[in-house]
XYZ file of C-alpha atoms in Angstrom:
681
model
C -0.107 -0.210 0.291
C 0.993 3.686 -0.513
C 1.956 5.437 2.338
C 0.025 8.371 1.142
C -3.299 9.041 -0.285
C -4.773 11.396 -3.496
C -5.504 13.965 -1.122
C -1.942 13.970 -0.009
C -0.550 14.201 -4.031
C 0.395 17.638 -5.515
C 1.393 17.802 -9.200
C 3.772 20.987 -10.305
C 5.065 21.387 -13.637
C 7.774 23.963 -13.631
C 7.135 25.875 -16.911
C 9.124 28.982 -18.093
C 11.710 30.607 -20.403
C 15.449 28.807 -21.080
C 18.187 30.267 -18.397
C 14.883 31.116 -15.569
C 16.941 28.752 -13.221
C 13.923 26.105 -13.481
C 16.518 22.574 -13.454
C 18.497 24.542 -10.222
C 15.162 25.645 -8.603
C 14.543 21.441 -8.605
C 17.687 20.309 -7.513
C 17.129 23.414 -4.378
C 13.836 21.430 -3.519
C 15.248 17.998 -3.895
C 17.931 19.241 -1.224
C 15.821 21.436 0.851
C 13.649 18.103 1.623
C 16.408 15.454 1.805
C 15.933 13.847 -1.239
C 19.857 14.484 -2.189
C 22.086 15.667 -0.096
C 23.619 18.484 -1.624
C 22.297 20.710 -4.977
C 23.647 19.607 -8.210
C 25.048 21.961 -10.884
C 23.615 22.538 -14.592
C 27.218 23.885 -15.306
C 28.790 20.920 -13.604
C 26.328 18.109 -15.245
C 25.550 16.848 -11.706
C 21.778 18.037 -11.504
C 18.756 15.203 -10.905
C 16.990 15.996 -14.380
C 19.373 16.839 -16.775
C 21.188 13.817 -17.293
C 21.039 13.420 -20.963
C 24.737 13.661 -22.691
C 23.377 16.559 -24.781
C 21.588 18.468 -22.025
C 25.068 18.245 -19.741
C 27.035 19.788 -23.079
C 24.549 22.462 -23.678
C 23.799 23.079 -20.255
C 20.053 23.258 -21.111
C 16.681 20.742 -20.514
C 15.950 19.270 -23.930
C 12.969 17.151 -22.387
C 10.903 17.015 -19.418
C 12.442 15.079 -16.659
C 10.180 14.132 -13.620
C 11.470 13.756 -9.798
C 9.677 14.372 -6.477
C 9.897 14.863 -2.961
C 7.569 14.327 0.072
C 7.258 17.427 3.179
C 4.890 18.485 5.490
C 3.195 14.752 5.017
C 2.682 15.187 0.892
C 3.547 13.400 -1.979
C 4.945 16.131 -4.447
C 5.478 15.147 -7.909
C 7.647 17.771 -10.098
C 7.678 18.082 -13.703
C 11.006 20.435 -15.037
C 10.342 21.165 -18.567
C 12.499 22.780 -21.442
C 12.901 26.181 -21.575
C 13.808 26.671 -25.539
C 11.089 27.200 -28.063
C 12.164 24.502 -29.674
C 11.104 22.061 -27.270
C 7.763 23.692 -26.715
C 6.052 20.516 -27.400
C 7.493 18.923 -24.845
C 6.380 22.015 -22.304
C 2.946 21.562 -23.495
C 3.104 17.464 -23.605
C 3.471 17.631 -19.664
C 0.355 19.758 -19.241
C -2.374 17.233 -18.993
C -0.562 15.280 -15.601
C -0.754 18.110 -13.349
C -3.269 20.377 -11.516
C -0.742 23.674 -11.236
C 2.037 25.040 -13.620
C 3.976 26.830 -12.047
C 5.740 29.820 -14.434
C 9.237 30.256 -13.047
C 10.669 33.981 -14.280
C 14.667 34.721 -13.884
C 14.381 38.397 -11.952
C 17.068 39.767 -14.360
C 15.122 38.402 -17.904
C 11.945 39.247 -16.978
C 8.719 37.842 -19.090
C 10.076 36.497 -21.644
C 9.109 34.396 -24.714
C 8.025 31.064 -23.650
C 6.785 32.978 -20.540
C 4.193 33.885 -21.797
C 3.730 30.915 -24.170
C 3.604 28.110 -21.432
C 1.283 31.182 -19.055
C -1.238 30.998 -22.283
C -0.763 26.774 -22.734
C -1.621 26.534 -19.158
C -4.571 28.848 -19.024
C -5.453 27.291 -22.380
C -5.453 24.243 -20.365
C -7.485 25.359 -17.013
C -4.655 24.575 -14.704
C -4.221 26.223 -11.370
C -1.032 28.837 -12.133
C 1.614 30.083 -9.723
C 4.331 32.166 -11.034
C 8.060 31.588 -9.357
C 10.631 34.445 -9.308
C 13.723 33.413 -9.399
C 17.673 34.776 -8.743
C 15.950 37.335 -6.603
C 19.280 38.241 -5.324
C 20.612 39.188 -8.619
C 22.353 42.424 -7.768
C 20.724 44.262 -11.174
C 17.461 42.704 -10.672
C 14.155 45.475 -9.766
C 11.775 43.089 -8.515
C 8.925 45.944 -7.601
C 9.046 46.971 -11.641
C 8.817 43.276 -12.313
C 5.900 42.149 -9.969
C 4.140 45.277 -11.888
C 5.250 44.084 -15.051
C 3.756 40.589 -14.623
C 0.678 42.022 -13.025
C 0.411 44.527 -15.967
C 0.995 41.484 -18.536
C -0.741 38.743 -16.776
C -3.351 40.628 -14.837
C -4.232 42.130 -11.534
C -5.060 38.878 -10.310
C -1.068 37.978 -9.907
C -0.232 38.882 -6.235
C 2.664 38.749 -4.057
C 2.232 35.888 -1.394
C 5.448 36.182 0.124
C 7.936 39.013 -0.290
C 11.623 39.363 -0.730
C 14.001 40.876 1.923
C 17.386 42.314 2.656
C 18.249 42.387 -0.964
C 16.967 39.140 -1.911
C 18.775 36.880 1.204
C 15.366 35.998 2.589
C 11.631 36.022 1.837
C 8.728 37.285 4.623
C 5.614 35.117 4.699
C 2.984 37.229 4.041
C -0.056 34.660 4.100
C 0.312 31.932 7.083
C 2.156 34.452 9.344
C 1.660 38.212 7.904
C 3.518 40.029 10.439
C 7.069 40.306 9.110
C 8.520 43.304 8.059
C 11.646 44.739 6.277
C 10.455 44.159 2.804
C 12.703 45.526 -0.198
C 8.939 46.624 -1.593
C 5.699 47.207 -0.915
C 4.651 45.323 2.740
C 3.601 42.369 4.417
C 0.175 44.076 5.529
C -0.675 45.415 2.051
C 0.481 42.065 -0.036
C -1.646 40.175 3.028
C -4.660 42.730 2.656
C -4.500 41.949 -1.179
C -4.631 38.728 -1.311
C -7.307 37.884 2.026
C -9.291 40.228 -0.380
C -8.692 38.489 -3.467
C -9.797 35.058 -2.277
C -12.721 36.326 -0.293
C -14.327 37.525 -3.703
C -15.468 33.736 -4.528
C -17.061 33.082 -1.262
C -19.701 35.775 -0.443
C -20.698 33.880 3.452
C -16.658 34.456 4.046
C -16.849 37.760 2.801
C -19.417 38.837 5.008
C -17.498 37.714 7.981
C -14.145 39.530 7.051
C -16.058 42.760 6.008
C -18.979 43.270 8.265
C -17.885 41.648 11.067
C -14.531 42.691 10.692
C -12.900 39.514 12.080
C -9.343 38.027 11.090
C -9.544 35.063 8.848
C -7.402 32.308 9.813
C -5.083 30.189 6.795
C -7.820 27.333 7.254
C -10.557 28.965 7.072
C -9.539 30.132 3.847
C -8.530 26.866 2.204
C -11.580 26.191 0.523
C -11.788 29.752 -1.096
C -8.304 29.875 -1.793
C -8.461 26.473 -3.912
C -11.793 27.931 -5.737
C -9.844 31.137 -6.782
C -6.865 29.080 -8.339
C -9.734 27.161 -10.136
C -11.256 30.393 -11.407
C -7.858 32.056 -12.360
C -8.992 34.630 -10.022
C -5.687 34.521 -8.248
C -2.520 33.519 -9.171
C 0.103 34.156 -6.456
C 3.653 35.380 -6.838
C 6.292 33.779 -4.801
C 10.037 34.643 -5.110
C 13.267 32.718 -4.437
C 16.370 32.235 -5.200
C 17.370 28.684 -5.909
C 21.194 29.333 -5.925
C 21.387 30.244 -2.165
C 17.959 28.674 -0.881
C 16.458 32.003 0.088
C 12.496 31.586 -0.058
C 12.848 27.422 -0.162
C 10.972 26.656 2.865
C 8.527 29.293 2.418
C 7.934 28.060 -1.316
C 7.630 24.236 -0.272
C 5.097 25.436 2.412
C 2.896 26.860 -0.479
C 2.958 24.004 -2.444
C 2.258 21.648 0.374
C -0.012 23.699 2.231
C -2.188 25.873 -0.824
C -1.525 24.381 -3.750
C -4.481 21.602 -4.410
C -4.503 18.051 -4.520
C -6.491 15.785 -7.633
C -9.918 16.132 -6.163
C -9.454 20.350 -5.557
C -7.715 21.427 -9.545
C -10.085 21.743 -12.226
C -10.946 18.600 -13.351
C -9.702 16.605 -16.485
C -11.207 17.504 -19.700
C -11.762 13.516 -20.267
C -14.412 12.561 -23.269
C -15.613 9.742 -24.320
C -16.906 8.726 -28.123
C -15.668 10.196 -31.596
C -16.586 13.564 -33.806
C -19.929 14.610 -33.608
C -20.687 11.743 -31.093
C -18.194 12.831 -28.362
C -19.297 13.618 -24.958
C -17.393 14.887 -21.643
C -16.967 12.392 -19.019
C -16.810 12.464 -15.439
C -13.429 10.956 -13.688
C -13.139 10.772 -9.936
C -9.839 10.528 -8.521
C -11.299 7.802 -6.405
C -8.960 5.324 -5.527
C -11.938 2.793 -5.364
C -13.459 3.302 -8.915
C -12.324 1.724 -11.833
C -8.116 2.877 -12.878
C -8.410 5.571 -15.936
C -4.491 6.746 -16.015
C -3.614 8.955 -19.261
C -0.251 8.548 -20.821
C 1.382 12.004 -21.466
C 5.227 10.743 -22.264
C 7.186 7.972 -24.110
C 10.868 7.011 -23.763
C 12.559 4.876 -25.706
C 15.152 3.634 -23.641
C 18.004 1.337 -25.466
C 18.233 -1.120 -21.632
C 14.361 -1.204 -20.706
C 12.508 -0.861 -24.159
C 9.867 2.157 -24.519
C 8.479 3.695 -21.006
C 5.371 4.995 -20.989
C 4.965 7.414 -18.266
C 1.435 8.196 -16.917
C -0.181 10.111 -14.650
C -3.505 8.346 -12.517
C -6.897 10.332 -12.498
C -9.184 7.429 -11.236
C -8.933 4.000 -9.053
C -5.430 2.439 -8.185
C -3.260 0.906 -9.931
C -0.651 -2.312 -8.810
C 2.191 -4.538 -10.491
C -0.503 -7.028 -11.118
C -3.098 -4.779 -12.617
C -4.619 -5.471 -16.365
C -4.755 -2.317 -18.369
C -6.239 -2.283 -21.887
C -5.034 0.258 -24.046
C -7.478 2.619 -25.616
C -10.094 0.436 -26.917
C -7.776 -2.498 -27.415
C -9.821 -5.734 -26.827
C -6.614 -7.571 -25.274
C -5.302 -6.435 -22.171
C -1.421 -6.387 -21.095
C -0.936 -7.153 -17.385
C 1.776 -4.517 -15.351
C 4.900 -6.974 -14.395
C 6.850 -3.765 -12.977
C 5.455 -0.134 -11.966
C 7.733 2.295 -11.677
C 8.648 5.928 -10.226
C 10.845 8.284 -11.886
C 13.726 10.318 -10.237
C 15.340 11.698 -13.250
C 17.284 8.957 -14.723
C 16.387 6.280 -11.922
C 13.168 4.385 -12.396
C 12.470 2.900 -8.912
C 10.215 0.143 -8.835
C 6.767 0.445 -6.495
C 4.224 -1.895 -5.789
C 1.018 0.722 -6.619
C -0.016 3.719 -7.375
C -2.617 5.507 -6.257
C -4.979 9.127 -8.052
C -2.234 11.845 -8.847
C 0.302 9.839 -8.959
C 2.936 9.726 -12.046
C 4.627 6.615 -12.943
C 5.773 4.378 -15.803
C 5.490 0.772 -16.967
C 8.207 -0.425 -19.783
C 8.564 -3.101 -22.407
C 4.612 -2.751 -23.703
C 5.238 -1.853 -27.213
C 1.487 -0.827 -28.219
C 1.748 1.801 -25.550
C 1.686 5.545 -26.729
C 1.386 8.844 -26.385
C -2.143 10.551 -25.303
C -3.073 6.702 -24.631
C -5.657 6.483 -22.009
C -4.876 3.142 -19.817
C -8.059 1.608 -17.512
C -8.996 -1.662 -16.073
C -12.519 -1.942 -17.817
C -14.298 -1.981 -20.926
C -16.831 0.543 -19.217
C -13.894 3.193 -20.104
C -13.394 2.091 -24.002
C -12.717 4.920 -26.451
C -12.332 7.339 -23.635
C -9.709 10.329 -24.411
C -8.728 13.879 -23.115
C -9.460 16.521 -25.425
C -6.730 17.311 -27.798
C -3.389 19.494 -26.801
C -2.913 22.781 -28.941
C 0.726 22.033 -29.874
C 2.368 24.399 -32.064
C 2.673 23.068 -35.679
C 6.368 21.636 -37.064
C 7.283 23.887 -39.788
C 11.304 23.703 -39.717
C 12.158 20.962 -42.093
C 15.187 19.299 -43.392
C 14.776 16.573 -46.556
C 17.359 12.861 -45.193
C 18.375 10.124 -46.717
C 20.688 7.850 -44.900
C 24.441 8.110 -46.124
C 24.815 4.097 -46.497
C 23.008 2.531 -48.545
C 20.943 -0.648 -47.130
C 20.052 1.894 -43.921
C 16.482 2.670 -45.178
C 14.910 0.743 -42.907
C 16.979 1.268 -40.108
C 16.178 5.027 -40.655
C 12.516 4.711 -41.057
C 12.611 2.578 -37.813
C 14.626 4.925 -35.708
C 12.427 8.141 -37.032
C 9.295 6.074 -36.366
C 10.514 5.843 -32.215
C 11.337 9.852 -32.418
C 7.955 10.303 -33.646
C 6.497 8.374 -30.703
C 8.262 10.376 -28.066
C 7.221 14.036 -29.206
C 4.386 15.638 -29.922
C 5.924 18.328 -32.596
C 8.342 15.805 -34.404
C 6.595 14.883 -37.459
C 7.585 12.619 -40.181
C 6.581 12.982 -43.943
C 6.939 11.455 -47.101
C 6.794 14.050 -50.219
C 5.907 11.850 -53.140
C 6.281 14.528 -55.807
C 9.921 15.380 -55.086
C 10.528 11.293 -53.829
C 11.824 13.170 -50.282
C 11.343 11.992 -46.519
C 11.227 15.176 -44.567
C 11.533 15.728 -40.350
C 9.950 18.609 -39.281
C 10.075 20.210 -35.628
C 10.182 23.572 -33.788
C 13.243 25.204 -34.948
C 16.988 24.119 -36.117
C 18.123 23.127 -32.193
C 15.481 20.963 -32.028
C 16.312 19.109 -35.186
C 20.479 19.225 -34.749
C 19.242 17.468 -31.250
C 17.105 14.636 -33.495
C 19.651 13.986 -35.981
C 22.383 13.653 -32.828
C 20.018 11.305 -31.450
C 19.799 9.506 -35.027
C 23.589 9.115 -34.737
C 24.608 8.635 -31.223
C 21.276 6.305 -30.256
C 20.000 4.228 -33.472
C 23.636 4.258 -35.042
C 22.159 6.196 -38.373
C 24.098 8.523 -39.906
C 22.032 10.980 -42.551
C 22.376 13.821 -45.161
C 20.583 16.158 -45.546
C 19.139 19.037 -47.356
C 16.190 22.161 -47.582
C 13.165 20.596 -47.932
C 10.673 21.498 -50.562
C 8.151 24.207 -49.351
C 4.360 22.403 -47.828
C 2.500 24.571 -50.559
C -1.204 24.130 -50.950
C -3.697 24.366 -53.825
C -7.213 25.432 -53.910
C -9.757 27.141 -56.122
C -11.572 30.607 -55.899
C -14.274 30.254 -57.963
C -17.501 27.811 -58.363
C -17.327 25.304 -61.743
C -18.705 22.417 -62.935
C -17.360 19.493 -64.454
C -18.660 16.076 -66.410
C -16.595 13.122 -67.803
C -18.240 9.822 -69.783
C -15.392 6.869 -68.893
C -16.212 4.126 -71.314
C -14.113 1.419 -72.205
C -14.713 -1.434 -74.109
C -12.030 -4.284 -74.218
C -13.922 -7.104 -76.267
C -15.294 -8.325 -72.744
C -16.861 -6.753 -69.390
C -16.802 -3.295 -70.422
C -16.252 0.041 -68.293
C -18.942 2.684 -67.536
C -19.410 5.494 -65.295
C -20.380 8.974 -66.139
C -20.285 11.760 -63.692
C -21.440 15.376 -63.254
C -20.246 17.852 -60.191
C -19.701 20.831 -59.654
C -16.940 22.582 -57.243
C -16.631 25.269 -54.592
C -14.365 26.879 -52.302
C -14.243 26.828 -48.460
C -12.875 29.135 -45.583
C -9.168 28.600 -45.407
C -8.593 25.746 -43.234
C -11.786 24.196 -43.323
C -10.244 21.151 -45.478
C -12.005 19.110 -47.815
C -15.661 18.255 -48.244
C -17.788 15.729 -50.239
C -21.201 15.962 -50.797
C -23.791 13.332 -52.257
C -26.611 15.462 -53.846
C -27.561 12.320 -56.536
C -31.384 11.785 -56.739
C -33.317 9.803 -58.679
C -30.650 6.629 -58.345
C -29.024 7.622 -61.289
C -25.693 6.563 -59.941
C -26.133 3.742 -57.278
C -25.083 4.318 -53.918
C -22.615 1.869 -53.741
C -20.495 3.884 -56.047
C -20.604 6.806 -54.516
C -17.085 5.836 -52.671
C -15.577 5.449 -56.111
C -16.233 8.753 -57.045
C -14.915 10.249 -53.812
C -11.676 7.713 -54.525
C -11.206 9.296 -57.384
C -11.178 13.166 -56.470
C -9.443 12.176 -53.144
C -5.663 11.078 -55.732
C -6.544 14.722 -57.342
C -6.556 16.135 -54.163
C -3.555 14.048 -52.927
C -1.659 14.966 -56.534
C -2.321 18.621 -56.794
C -3.845 20.272 -59.487
C -1.397 23.083 -60.532
C 2.233 22.202 -59.220
C 2.297 18.563 -57.491
C 1.098 19.795 -53.943
C -2.206 18.766 -52.082
C -5.408 20.643 -52.387
C -7.497 22.394 -49.655
C -10.839 24.106 -48.691
C -12.841 22.288 -51.500
C -16.668 21.361 -51.490
C -17.090 18.418 -54.294
C -20.828 17.707 -54.601
C -21.983 15.612 -57.038
C -25.523 15.579 -58.506
C -25.732 13.529 -61.608
C -24.231 10.908 -63.616
C -25.211 7.649 -65.545
C -24.548 4.032 -64.684
C -24.639 0.574 -66.872
C -26.340 -2.080 -65.146
C -23.705 -4.224 -66.682
C -20.340 -2.592 -67.639
C -20.379 0.094 -64.376
C -17.868 -0.839 -62.131
C -16.036 1.175 -59.033
C -13.201 1.275 -61.664
C -15.115 2.937 -63.904
C -16.762 5.662 -61.474
C -13.521 6.048 -59.809
C -11.881 7.619 -63.615
C -14.552 9.442 -64.553
C -14.880 11.306 -60.987
C -11.075 12.096 -61.285
C -11.332 13.185 -64.438
C -14.239 15.397 -63.803
C -13.015 16.516 -60.805
C -9.369 17.920 -62.541
C -12.002 19.514 -65.408
C -14.016 21.280 -62.680
C -10.619 22.862 -60.595
C -9.557 23.578 -63.974
C -12.019 26.239 -64.717
C -12.646 27.157 -61.036
C -9.139 29.680 -61.294
C -6.750 27.446 -59.017
C -4.109 28.934 -56.679
C -1.383 28.163 -55.064
C -1.111 28.815 -51.326
C 2.060 29.493 -49.269
C 2.270 28.957 -45.287
C 2.828 32.049 -43.890
C 4.263 32.286 -40.051
C 4.413 34.515 -37.131
C 7.891 35.253 -36.599
C 9.387 36.366 -33.153
C 13.010 37.696 -33.381
C 14.811 38.957 -30.053
C 18.430 40.471 -30.410
C 19.810 43.416 -29.159
C 17.937 46.905 -29.941
C 21.173 48.381 -31.918
C 20.326 45.423 -34.825
C 16.716 46.963 -35.161
C 17.042 48.813 -38.344
C 18.582 46.159 -40.219
C 16.717 43.587 -39.039
C 13.592 45.234 -40.354
C 15.261 45.721 -43.580
C 16.047 42.000 -43.805
C 12.452 41.039 -42.832
C 10.907 43.392 -45.237
C 13.368 41.979 -48.397
C 11.977 38.780 -47.714
C 8.128 39.813 -47.882
C 7.715 40.066 -44.763
C 6.270 42.753 -42.409
C 6.776 43.606 -39.058
C 3.795 43.943 -37.016
C 5.551 45.244 -33.798
C 8.164 45.627 -31.532
C 8.865 45.880 -27.468
C 12.011 46.632 -25.586
C 13.379 44.420 -22.801
C 16.042 44.944 -20.348
C 19.092 45.218 -21.164
C 19.022 46.525 -24.265
C 16.768 43.978 -26.088
C 13.782 44.296 -28.358
C 11.218 41.840 -29.171
C 10.402 42.000 -33.067
C 7.383 40.453 -33.950
C 6.170 40.193 -37.762
C 4.758 37.636 -40.441
C 6.827 36.594 -43.576
C 6.436 33.447 -45.880
C 8.391 30.267 -44.884
C 9.784 29.907 -48.368
C 11.972 33.382 -47.332
C 13.570 31.729 -44.315
C 15.773 29.036 -45.697
C 19.050 30.014 -44.413
C 17.546 32.954 -42.087
C 19.361 31.220 -38.758
C 22.900 32.208 -40.300
C 21.991 35.585 -41.839
C 20.255 36.868 -38.260
C 23.308 35.848 -36.456
C 25.572 37.571 -39.385
C 23.179 41.046 -38.567
C 23.145 40.605 -34.751
C 26.839 39.365 -33.928
C 25.397 36.051 -33.440
C 23.145 37.348 -30.231
C 19.565 37.160 -32.163
C 17.511 34.356 -32.168
C 14.536 33.403 -33.417
C 11.328 31.222 -32.995
C 8.286 30.594 -35.381
C 4.792 29.339 -35.570
C 2.472 28.939 -38.238
C 0.128 31.920 -39.019
C -2.025 31.130 -42.269
C -1.931 30.296 -46.084
C -2.268 33.051 -48.439
C -1.791 33.153 -52.075
C 1.642 32.841 -53.783
C 2.215 35.779 -56.080
C 1.895 35.301 -59.945
C 5.407 34.934 -60.440
C 6.343 32.472 -58.397
C 2.872 30.364 -59.007
C 4.185 30.338 -62.824
C 7.537 29.391 -61.529
C 6.458 26.268 -59.538
C 3.657 24.923 -62.196
C 6.272 25.223 -64.944
C 8.828 22.906 -62.825
C 6.047 20.485 -62.194
C 4.887 20.803 -66.168
C 8.470 20.160 -66.946
C 9.033 17.413 -64.732
C 5.812 15.865 -65.353
C 6.960 15.754 -69.399
């Protein structure tokens, strides 16, 4: 039996920008609670969470890592996440495993791009949030100004729950024992009053006691409304720490264990049952006596223990002898070994309760986002989809050695199973395999893993741009397919119309045939023929999107009509209609965010303009830095990493995410169409 229950569990993900000190903060928490004797060092490569050789080499987290500690009779699971924008997907993917997202901010650097993105991601997931300001003892840190910036950026509900003192050498509690003095800014009494006022607003009865009777409220009276305020995002507490010196650690541990929600106090996980229109919300209760339900939020392909599936238990208990189903599988697997993770270490445990984060190994069918359960009553359960960024950076790859094609395919499949923002695609038109990620560093790390872990050497080159094709007008098409070969013939006649849909709407096929002029069993064949053209394209060989196709008339022959005849007729009728519907080529437009020294602003703006880009705004940051936000066609970013380094003396960084698709200029469309035609000829 576990020596704690679900009410004793706290789950936190430490998220934020690279350099905010998340990994060092984990070390300080583990040392303060006796899990490790002394804190490890990122620069020396001795931390619990950055155990991968590449993490030690680059001095930054590249993947999420899990550990835990016990304090004040509570069990706290911590997930340390990477802060580089290139690994945003690996940070977002762990959010379904926790009740609380702890956004860590460097007191010197302030609010940075990943701070904003992870705060938004946690809000989208409806998580309780807290803000941890780290490195408060830095000599040039202006904590009062930073606190004002936090409240201006994220809202007035962000309130200090403790305050730094003596230049960040210690921290004064403003909630449990609000009688201290000597804060570096504001005052303990003011901070206490603000946070109490904020909390009682969610409880009318308590507010009446507080305002009308003038009674001082005890922390025990505030617990339930405090949890409600966290759930409703009516309160986001701000804590101050120095992970390097240990200042504020005991206060932070007390806040985590006494105030952060347990599995029953946080917002319930958004479980759904069914697919498509039949999908409906279902309630999952952190009750250990009910059926077991767990969610796999991370996959690791371990060279020694095989595939490792890391999951969060949301309901019921899971033991080392449990029989679990994966999704709607009919056959269960047996949990022979159950592990708790401590960085790279896997500690075998007998069971897990709701809220626990555990792992199973050597289960080939387990996969990211799978729901594990022990009863068919929970078949087809799943969590609502994560809003992960679209991977746009691409490299076309092929193995250096002949005969390594299958080895490369297997390795890519394993890497893809671990990372929700790493996709592999095969471009049939260009006959190239393309790996796509969130940035140059993301792909560089994966190429290194291909070589080091899977022993596959590859050659790379820039990939084709993922253009799309669509139409801009209504049109009709018709084709009669008639073939006589001496025996049974082929006959099928199709009339259809096409019309453009909104960008991003995809494809819609409508059967409007009446009177049985085309039997129902041939309609799927027509759609199959249409989809062939969608995949192959009509202008330059790129997939077609945002089109509605309506089949409304045709003819059939009782003997000669076959599936292949209607498939051919549908394909050729669709091609005819598309040619009349003013087809155009679309290109991906990305949002670009550039961080550099302000002195490079003019050069960066001019370069972006030369790439058909535009600047939407800029924002000044601390230490003379500037953040430029704009839009630019993805096709124009080939070689931009080297150009940015040249313009900024190697200091500039950038990230991109898909904004929308837009029509390419006529001259570029002609070039691409002519090149495609020459290749076809």
